[in-house]
XYZ file of C-alpha atoms in Angstrom:
587
model
C 0.000 0.000 0.000
C 1.342 3.409 -1.016
C 0.700 5.514 2.082
C 3.058 8.427 1.449
C 0.091 10.722 0.594
C -1.500 10.070 3.994
C 1.859 10.460 5.725
C 2.420 13.850 4.068
C -1.143 14.943 4.862
C -0.775 13.978 8.535
C 2.550 15.860 8.852
C 0.985 18.966 7.294
C -2.044 18.623 9.555
C 0.103 18.650 12.679
C 2.714 21.154 11.459
C 0.157 23.796 10.446
C -1.782 23.516 13.692
C -4.914 22.570 11.777
C -5.843 19.991 14.410
C -7.290 22.840 16.473
C -9.289 24.308 13.609
C -10.572 21.588 11.287
C -11.373 17.884 11.452
C -8.836 15.530 9.819
C -11.265 14.273 7.151
C -11.998 17.810 5.889
C -8.308 18.694 5.913
C -7.609 15.577 3.842
C -10.384 16.401 1.367
C -9.104 19.966 1.106
C -5.608 18.788 0.158
C -6.914 16.419 -2.530
C -9.193 19.108 -3.980
C -6.285 21.549 -3.904
C -4.204 19.087 -5.918
C -6.971 18.965 -8.516
C -6.613 22.737 -8.800
C -2.900 22.225 -9.489
C -3.843 19.554 -12.040
C -6.081 21.912 -14.018
C -3.543 24.761 -13.704
C -0.810 22.534 -15.164
C -3.053 21.678 -18.137
C -3.775 25.413 -18.542
C -0.043 26.219 -18.609
C 0.755 23.363 -21.015
C -1.856 24.502 -23.512
C -0.676 28.104 -23.170
C 2.961 27.088 -23.782
C 2.018 25.168 -26.909
C -0.281 27.765 -28.449
C 1.177 31.003 -27.126
C -2.180 32.333 -25.913
C -4.054 32.158 -22.621
C -7.284 31.526 -24.561
C -6.128 27.932 -25.084
C -5.665 27.526 -21.341
C -9.147 28.862 -20.600
C -10.708 26.559 -23.196
C -8.777 23.586 -21.732
C -10.161 24.314 -18.263
C -13.699 24.754 -19.612
C -13.620 21.419 -21.448
C -12.055 19.689 -18.432
C -14.827 20.872 -16.088
C -17.676 20.201 -18.510
C -16.381 16.672 -19.203
C -15.358 16.023 -15.573
C -17.283 12.713 -15.593
C -14.655 11.468 -18.051
C -11.604 13.484 -16.937
C -11.457 12.727 -13.210
C -12.863 10.446 -10.527
C -12.470 13.009 -7.758
C -16.224 13.516 -7.336
C -16.925 10.037 -6.012
C -13.538 8.489 -5.116
C -11.477 11.058 -3.265
C -8.684 8.917 -1.720
C -7.650 7.211 -4.980
C -3.873 7.173 -5.509
C -4.363 8.654 -8.983
C -5.994 11.748 -7.473
C -2.772 12.343 -5.570
C -0.430 11.393 -8.411
C -1.868 12.759 -11.664
C -1.528 16.453 -10.663
C 2.239 15.901 -10.372
C 2.263 14.110 -13.717
C 0.468 17.093 -15.264
C 3.163 19.379 -13.799
C 5.821 17.096 -15.256
C 4.118 17.256 -18.672
C 4.027 21.078 -18.493
C 7.720 21.212 -17.555
C 8.632 18.725 -20.307
C 6.686 20.774 -22.854
C 8.670 23.880 -21.975
C 11.941 21.922 -21.868
C 11.462 20.580 -25.399
C 10.807 24.015 -26.915
C 13.570 25.062 -29.294
C 13.561 28.771 -28.439
C 13.880 28.406 -24.652
C 16.596 30.429 -22.889
C 19.083 28.918 -20.430
C 17.271 29.998 -17.262
C 13.913 28.762 -18.543
C 15.467 25.453 -19.555
C 17.046 25.032 -16.105
C 13.769 25.818 -14.344
C 11.865 23.322 -16.503
C 14.495 20.671 -15.822
C 14.312 21.124 -12.036
C 10.498 21.147 -12.036
C 10.457 18.052 -14.234
C 12.868 16.228 -11.907
C 10.884 17.044 -8.764
C 7.480 16.236 -10.266
C 8.678 12.961 -11.849
C 10.021 11.682 -8.552
C 6.939 12.808 -6.588
C 4.637 11.206 -9.150
C 6.498 7.921 -8.813
C 6.205 7.991 -5.025
C 2.456 8.645 -5.031
C 1.173 5.836 -7.270
C 2.268 2.224 -7.680
C 1.383 2.288 -11.398
C 3.262 5.519 -12.179
C 6.225 3.754 -13.814
C 3.917 2.267 -16.459
C 2.707 5.736 -17.432
C 6.289 7.016 -17.514
C 7.147 4.012 -19.714
C 4.659 5.273 -22.321
C 6.205 8.726 -22.033
C 9.680 7.251 -22.535
C 8.468 5.484 -25.698
C 7.154 8.824 -27.003
C 10.510 10.494 -26.334
C 12.349 7.576 -27.959
C 10.286 7.973 -31.139
C 10.860 11.729 -31.017
C 14.610 11.147 -30.792
C 14.573 8.436 -33.484
C 13.185 10.819 -36.070
C 15.724 13.515 -35.103
C 12.957 15.910 -34.236
C 14.868 17.227 -31.238
C 18.420 17.244 -29.974
C 19.280 13.899 -28.423
C 20.965 15.581 -25.463
C 17.673 16.911 -24.085
C 15.907 13.585 -24.435
C 18.731 11.717 -22.730
C 18.671 14.199 -19.855
C 15.065 13.140 -19.320
C 16.182 9.493 -19.306
C 18.611 10.334 -16.494
C 15.720 11.797 -14.503
C 13.846 8.506 -14.932
C 16.784 6.458 -13.624
C 17.370 8.779 -10.674
C 13.659 8.689 -9.752
C 13.482 4.903 -10.082
C 16.418 4.191 -7.797
C 15.494 6.850 -5.251
C 11.943 5.503 -5.273
C 13.303 1.965 -4.841
C 15.126 3.011 -1.670
C 12.355 5.137 -0.144
C 9.655 2.569 -0.943
C 11.482 0.021 1.201
C 13.307 -1.668 -1.693
C 10.266 -2.002 -3.924
C 11.360 -4.668 -6.411
C 8.570 -3.692 -8.824
C 10.604 -0.620 -9.835
C 13.668 -2.746 -10.677
C 11.704 -5.092 -12.946
C 9.626 -2.290 -14.484
C 9.727 -1.927 -18.288
C 10.688 1.737 -17.799
C 14.084 0.877 -16.311
C 14.783 -1.739 -18.994
C 13.894 0.698 -21.782
C 15.970 3.587 -20.400
C 19.037 1.398 -19.848
C 18.634 -0.022 -23.377
C 18.410 3.501 -24.828
C 21.565 4.603 -23.053
C 23.466 1.497 -24.164
C 22.293 2.046 -27.738
C 23.494 5.652 -27.595
C 26.984 4.481 -26.544
C 27.073 2.102 -29.514
C 25.715 4.650 -31.986
C 28.020 5.763 -34.789
C 28.238 9.285 -36.186
C 26.964 9.056 -39.746
C 25.975 11.881 -42.066
C 22.233 12.431 -41.958
C 20.128 11.616 -45.006
C 22.515 9.004 -46.456
C 21.535 5.393 -47.070
C 23.882 4.239 -44.296
C 22.230 6.653 -41.853
C 18.808 5.199 -42.653
C 20.095 1.648 -42.116
C 21.683 2.697 -38.823
C 18.356 4.156 -37.660
C 16.612 0.841 -38.323
C 19.391 -1.103 -36.572
C 19.269 1.277 -33.592
C 15.493 0.876 -33.329
C 15.786 -2.925 -33.447
C 18.662 -2.870 -30.935
C 16.671 -0.822 -28.424
C 13.615 -3.082 -28.664
C 15.699 -6.256 -28.331
C 17.769 -4.916 -25.437
C 14.651 -3.737 -23.583
C 13.000 -7.154 -23.724
C 16.262 -8.969 -22.885
C 17.100 -6.736 -19.919
C 13.570 -7.026 -18.544
C 13.700 -10.834 -18.722
C 17.129 -10.900 -17.039
C 15.976 -8.561 -14.255
C 12.922 -10.721 -13.577
C 15.134 -13.799 -13.403
C 17.471 -12.364 -10.755
C 15.217 -9.966 -8.813
C 12.587 -11.639 -6.593
C 9.213 -10.066 -7.291
C 5.488 -10.756 -7.285
C 4.451 -7.466 -8.792
C 1.241 -7.408 -10.806
C 1.390 -10.985 -12.066
C -2.393 -10.885 -12.234
C -2.208 -7.963 -14.667
C -0.458 -10.032 -17.318
C -2.955 -12.866 -16.877
C -5.807 -10.369 -17.115
C -4.451 -8.894 -20.362
C -4.067 -12.367 -21.851
C -7.719 -13.136 -21.135
C -8.834 -9.637 -22.149
C -7.311 -9.952 -25.630
C -8.490 -13.538 -26.091
C -5.030 -15.116 -25.816
C -6.164 -17.366 -23.005
C -9.338 -18.747 -21.398
C -9.873 -19.165 -17.696
C -12.446 -20.116 -15.078
C -10.494 -18.268 -12.389
C -12.820 -16.180 -10.230
C -10.493 -13.185 -9.887
C -9.758 -12.897 -13.618
C -13.411 -13.205 -14.621
C -14.462 -10.794 -11.873
C -11.973 -8.209 -13.153
C -13.206 -8.708 -16.718
C -16.747 -7.962 -15.532
C -15.818 -4.617 -13.965
C -17.250 -1.709 -15.946
C -13.993 0.275 -15.708
C -12.103 -2.567 -17.427
C -14.521 -2.851 -20.363
C -14.114 -1.061 -23.687
C -15.540 2.501 -23.669
C -19.279 2.742 -24.160
C -20.996 4.797 -26.843
C -22.137 7.203 -24.133
C -18.510 8.195 -23.532
C -17.996 9.300 -27.150
C -21.424 10.906 -27.223
C -20.618 13.059 -24.176
C -17.323 14.207 -25.710
C -19.083 15.010 -28.984
C -21.903 16.972 -27.328
C -19.358 19.256 -25.679
C -17.659 19.692 -29.121
C -14.407 18.311 -27.651
C -14.050 15.142 -29.737
C -14.605 16.718 -33.212
C -12.012 19.443 -32.609
C -9.576 16.951 -31.065
C -9.804 14.692 -34.126
C -9.295 17.705 -36.438
C -6.246 18.939 -34.505
C -4.755 15.440 -34.213
C -5.114 14.756 -37.961
C -3.477 18.052 -38.963
C -0.608 17.658 -36.475
C -0.060 14.015 -37.360
C 0.026 14.643 -41.129
C 2.355 17.604 -40.656
C 4.586 15.452 -38.445
C 4.752 12.713 -41.087
C 5.571 15.317 -43.734
C 8.499 16.607 -41.666
C 9.726 13.066 -40.902
C 9.767 12.054 -44.589
C 11.665 15.202 -45.481
C 14.264 14.443 -42.819
C 14.544 10.799 -43.925
C 15.141 11.949 -47.498
C 17.891 14.268 -46.276
C 16.135 17.533 -47.108
C 17.313 20.454 -44.977
C 14.690 22.183 -42.871
C 14.835 25.563 -41.174
C 15.747 25.299 -37.502
C 13.561 28.276 -36.578
C 9.961 27.747 -37.658
C 7.926 30.868 -38.447
C 4.178 31.294 -38.812
C 4.507 31.714 -42.591
C 6.156 28.285 -42.895
C 2.922 26.494 -41.941
C 4.889 23.585 -40.496
C 3.491 22.813 -37.073
C 4.815 19.252 -37.343
C 8.371 20.521 -37.009
C 7.981 21.570 -33.375
C 9.320 18.830 -31.093
C 6.959 19.538 -28.161
C 3.933 19.216 -30.473
C 5.147 15.938 -31.929
C 5.798 14.542 -28.463
C 2.211 15.326 -27.441
C 0.802 13.801 -30.630
C 2.685 10.533 -30.076
C 1.821 10.479 -26.365
C -1.884 11.133 -26.885
C -2.061 8.391 -29.545
C -0.508 5.895 -27.100
C -2.822 6.915 -24.256
C -5.822 6.930 -26.594
C -5.029 3.421 -27.802
C -5.132 2.168 -24.206
C -8.324 4.105 -23.450
C -10.031 2.445 -26.429
C -9.392 -0.957 -24.829
C -10.005 -0.209 -21.134
C -12.495 2.491 -20.194
C -10.884 3.122 -16.798
C -7.818 4.513 -18.587
C -9.878 7.315 -20.125
C -9.029 9.368 -17.026
C -5.430 9.446 -18.242
C -6.312 10.311 -21.840
C -9.294 12.692 -21.743
C -7.527 15.553 -19.861
C -4.891 15.649 -22.595
C -7.612 15.527 -25.227
C -8.912 18.759 -23.689
C -5.451 20.289 -23.719
C -4.518 19.245 -27.268
C -7.861 20.277 -28.774
C -7.727 23.681 -27.073
C -4.143 24.263 -28.187
C -5.005 23.405 -31.787
C -8.009 25.686 -32.294
C -6.108 28.581 -30.641
C -2.857 28.094 -32.578
C -2.337 30.245 -35.695
C 0.357 27.790 -36.819
C -2.178 24.957 -37.049
C -4.552 27.010 -39.193
C -1.616 28.200 -41.307
C -0.520 24.595 -41.864
C -4.025 23.738 -43.070
C -4.208 26.766 -45.376
C -0.828 25.951 -46.902
C -2.083 22.486 -47.831
C -5.269 24.011 -49.293
C -3.168 26.610 -51.220
C -5.429 29.420 -50.090
C -4.994 32.499 -52.347
C -8.163 34.610 -52.043
C -7.412 35.860 -48.531
C -4.006 36.432 -46.940
C -3.462 33.099 -45.109
C -1.486 34.570 -42.190
C -4.165 37.167 -41.460
C -6.935 34.556 -41.712
C -5.012 32.162 -39.432
C -4.657 34.879 -36.780
C -8.349 35.735 -37.005
C -9.506 32.106 -36.770
C -7.172 31.396 -33.842
C -9.133 33.983 -31.864
C -12.606 33.697 -33.397
C -12.990 29.895 -33.218
C -12.158 29.520 -29.475
C -14.362 32.540 -28.711
C -17.327 30.982 -30.507
C -16.688 27.635 -28.804
C -16.440 29.337 -25.416
C -19.708 31.244 -25.899
C -21.569 28.128 -27.020
C -20.232 26.155 -24.044
C -21.235 28.978 -21.713
C -24.759 29.114 -23.097
C -25.336 25.361 -23.013
C -23.418 24.128 -19.950
C -23.115 27.059 -17.521
C -26.776 26.842 -16.344
C -26.343 23.107 -15.775
C -23.208 23.669 -13.700
C -24.952 26.282 -11.564
C -27.891 23.927 -11.008
C -25.549 21.125 -9.941
C -23.719 23.430 -7.533
C -27.005 24.404 -5.885
C -28.010 20.771 -5.337
C -27.388 19.598 -1.771
C -27.095 15.822 -1.684
C -27.120 13.740 1.461
C -25.879 10.209 2.066
C -28.844 7.981 2.884
C -28.248 4.324 3.649
C -29.895 3.574 7.000
C -29.079 -0.150 6.908
C -25.347 0.503 6.577
C -25.476 3.205 9.251
C -27.270 0.793 11.599
C -24.621 -1.865 10.921
C -21.755 0.526 11.697
C -23.511 1.696 14.847
C -24.003 -1.889 16.038
C -20.324 -2.705 15.432
C -19.188 0.319 17.453
C -21.519 -0.423 20.346
C -21.739 -4.226 20.503
C -18.681 -5.798 18.854
C -15.583 -6.531 20.964
C -12.614 -4.264 20.290
C -10.494 -7.250 19.186
C -13.160 -8.562 16.780
C -12.166 -9.389 13.188
C -14.872 -9.084 10.502
C -15.117 -11.013 7.230
C -17.227 -10.125 4.198
C -17.001 -8.547 0.758
C -13.922 -6.314 0.264
C -16.048 -3.207 -0.409
C -17.969 -3.593 2.847
C -14.788 -4.396 4.776
C -13.211 -1.187 3.495
C -16.229 0.787 4.745
C -16.097 -0.935 8.148
C -12.392 -0.226 8.481
C -12.897 3.465 7.685
C -16.073 4.007 9.712
C -15.347 1.951 12.818
C -11.628 1.167 12.864
C -12.304 -2.526 13.611
C -10.036 -5.160 12.052
C -11.140 -6.821 8.799
C -9.949 -9.795 6.749
C -9.814 -8.103 3.334
C -9.713 -4.721 1.627
C -10.818 -3.471 -1.823
C -7.267 -3.353 -3.191
C -6.576 -5.080 -6.504
C -2.850 -4.482 -7.023
C -1.577 -7.400 -4.941
C -1.820 -11.112 -5.774
C -2.103 -12.215 -2.145
C -4.946 -9.799 -1.429
C -6.778 -10.917 -4.558
C -6.506 -14.556 -3.489
C -7.710 -13.644 0.003
C -10.699 -11.760 -1.469
C -11.584 -14.780 -3.611
C -11.525 -17.060 -0.565
C -13.747 -14.742 1.489
C -16.210 -14.472 -1.410
C -16.807 -18.222 -1.039
C -19.553 -17.338 1.473
C -21.726 -16.767 -1.635
C -20.835 -20.111 -3.266
C -22.277 -23.645 -3.049
C -19.843 -24.839 -0.395
C -20.406 -26.681 2.862
C -20.594 -24.967 6.239
C -17.410 -26.758 7.265
C -15.485 -25.456 4.218
C -16.573 -21.879 4.883
C -15.772 -22.243 8.576
C -12.231 -23.441 7.787
C -11.653 -20.572 5.351
C -12.835 -17.903 7.797
C -10.974 -19.288 10.805
C -7.771 -19.485 8.736
C -7.954 -15.684 8.543
C -8.740 -15.450 12.290
C -12.193 -13.962 11.620
C -14.660 -13.712 14.544
C -17.681 -12.314 12.694
C -19.139 -12.918 9.242
C -21.320 -10.382 7.396
C -23.563 -11.638 4.586
C -24.898 -8.976 2.207
C -28.363 -9.586 0.836
C -27.544 -7.475 -2.249
C -24.822 -9.964 -3.294
C -26.614 -13.115 -2.190
C -29.764 -12.206 -4.146
C -28.021 -10.190 -6.845
C -29.782 -9.705 -10.166
C -26.905 -8.738 -12.445
C -27.299 -6.545 -15.514
C -24.452 -8.330 -17.299
C -25.008 -12.029 -17.914
C -22.616 -14.261 -16.024
C -21.070 -11.416 -14.046
C -22.821 -11.869 -10.719
C -20.453 -12.836 -7.917
C -22.291 -16.100 -7.269
C -22.200 -16.984 -10.993
C -18.450 -16.424 -11.162
C -17.943 -18.531 -8.043
C -20.040 -21.368 -9.507
C -17.919 -21.304 -12.670
C -14.650 -21.279 -10.698
C -15.834 -24.085 -8.395
C -17.069 -26.262 -11.258
C -20.765 -25.895 -10.438
C -21.651 -24.512 -13.876
C -20.706 -25.926 -17.269
C -20.466 -22.867 -19.523
C -20.190 -24.845 -22.757
C -23.531 -26.591 -22.244
C -25.809 -23.607 -21.888
C -25.003 -22.789 -18.246
C -26.518 -26.004 -16.891
C -26.034 -26.552 -13.176
C -23.898 -29.544 -12.268
C -24.564 -31.535 -9.132
C -23.674 -29.944 -5.805
C -24.894 -31.584 -2.608
C -24.709 -28.234 -0.790
C -27.004 -25.265 -1.203
C -25.715 -21.723 -1.569
C -24.131 -20.909 1.774
C -25.499 -17.354 2.077
C -29.051 -18.757 1.718
C -28.633 -21.834 3.879
C -27.028 -20.047 6.814
C -30.126 -17.829 7.213
C -32.401 -20.842 7.835
C -30.692 -21.665 11.135
C -30.492 -25.468 10.943
C -27.691 -27.936 11.536
C -24.827 -28.000 10.702
C -24.860 -24.238 10.059
C -25.938 -23.333 13.606
C -23.035 -25.378 14.957
C -20.552 -23.142 13.180
C -22.341 -19.779 13.034
C -24.649 -17.890 15.399
C -26.667 -14.938 14.104
C -26.166 -11.925 16.362
C -27.559 -9.045 14.260
C -29.558 -8.487 11.096
C -31.503 -5.856 9.180
C -32.924 -5.636 5.661
C -29.483 -5.615 3.999
C -27.016 -7.318 6.329
C -26.837 -10.500 8.398
C -24.052 -10.698 10.990
C -22.960 -14.108 12.325
C -20.570 -14.838 15.147
C -18.131 -17.559 14.139
C -18.245 -20.137 16.917
C -15.019 -21.231 18.522
C -13.803 -24.818 18.329
C -15.039 -25.432 21.880
C -18.616 -24.356 21.154
C -18.528 -26.421 17.960
C -17.522 -29.551 19.811
C -20.266 -29.068 22.383
């Protein structure tokens, strides 16, 4: 568990004397919301740096807020690690954008480098999956360097930041082996080795083109080889379930495993729904993003082919050139957004990484005179002076978009802000109250991971599982506890629960009597498949099981269930059973 965010929050809470002014939970929420402000500010600055106008930043913020259902999960999942980490990643992106600019002075370059170093390391400390996101960024920079669209020295300075952050993170995360076997480290080391072996050849020649291909192949081969070697010699258990999940997700493997099938059924791990694209289209974000991406991508390819053919290009790009694809920071963002978008098209939960940069890239494009000038140069516009028209459109188009967004979405936002919502779940409140008043302080509760997380937060009592899905051992533990909803004997369930030292069992009526919207995705269905109680190939016919479903049978209060479990509390949603000790069982 990555608890550095909570550690930092608690230090700030004590150091600022806030413990005398505000409750800890509100202080915590305030910090997370403040980080979201930094997140949006970083996107604002990035768009401004790319376009040269603050209008792009304002339009980025407007699109981000309007599409907040698809840009952030802060509204309904405050403590998520990504809510702590992504603001620092946005700052790193802003710093990298400035660092890659060709016309940056020495002081600006130094500031961007320091900010990038600090934000990269902080990002890595906040989120256990951060190195995967930085791996995609490293691939983007590698492609940028391969096509000679920026000086190699700058890109390799970024690689050094990655290595420094990885090893410092390894030490401060108590020798986290996941960082040593991460693909990011393998790729960066391979890139640096390839640079040492690279020969100086005149650009544009046939030999130079062959060397580029060899270098590309060498980097890919070295990355895979180094990663395999590291995994052979470094003990690790990091995210083994992720690889299995991806195999099943892409149809490379079939499984009856409960955990894998349960993950596949989660809405956030499905492909994006049509509603997602419809929402982005209604706010005019998606059409402008596609337009900007196409123009930038085609311009980038045009520049790359000219460089491959050895044609000399001006180092300083002017507005009249109409060559937006020659700017290294733009090309980096195009490659990066394509990589993130490809992942978001497969797994909907990853849209929260991609959509904010869709807002930023679309806003930059419509506010950039260079983009319009590039388009006009392709169209060979003669009737009107193209530079003048590009300048006019770069101000008129975002203004029109802003006014239309204001007219359509501002009243909705004001209405939502005026709505006062209240949490209402009396059954859960009654359960928490009973635990606080009646349960022994040393009691250990067993049940679904989601409910156990709520009990841990609301009461502080010990629980057997938590809703964390980044650890193989926890996933296996969750699967075992879920067996209370399977067709297993009372003795089997008793042995499972006592192996985790549980004293109380909580059965949720919503899971036991679940009517799932997605066929075969109910918890009890997945358990039946994993336990061999359903033959999927024969039309979901039930195979013989001499035991009824435990969560149903235990409510009837007959032997042998009453020998193992004693009901001590119930309401409409929850049934709490005390797990009898061995002595009471024998009697």
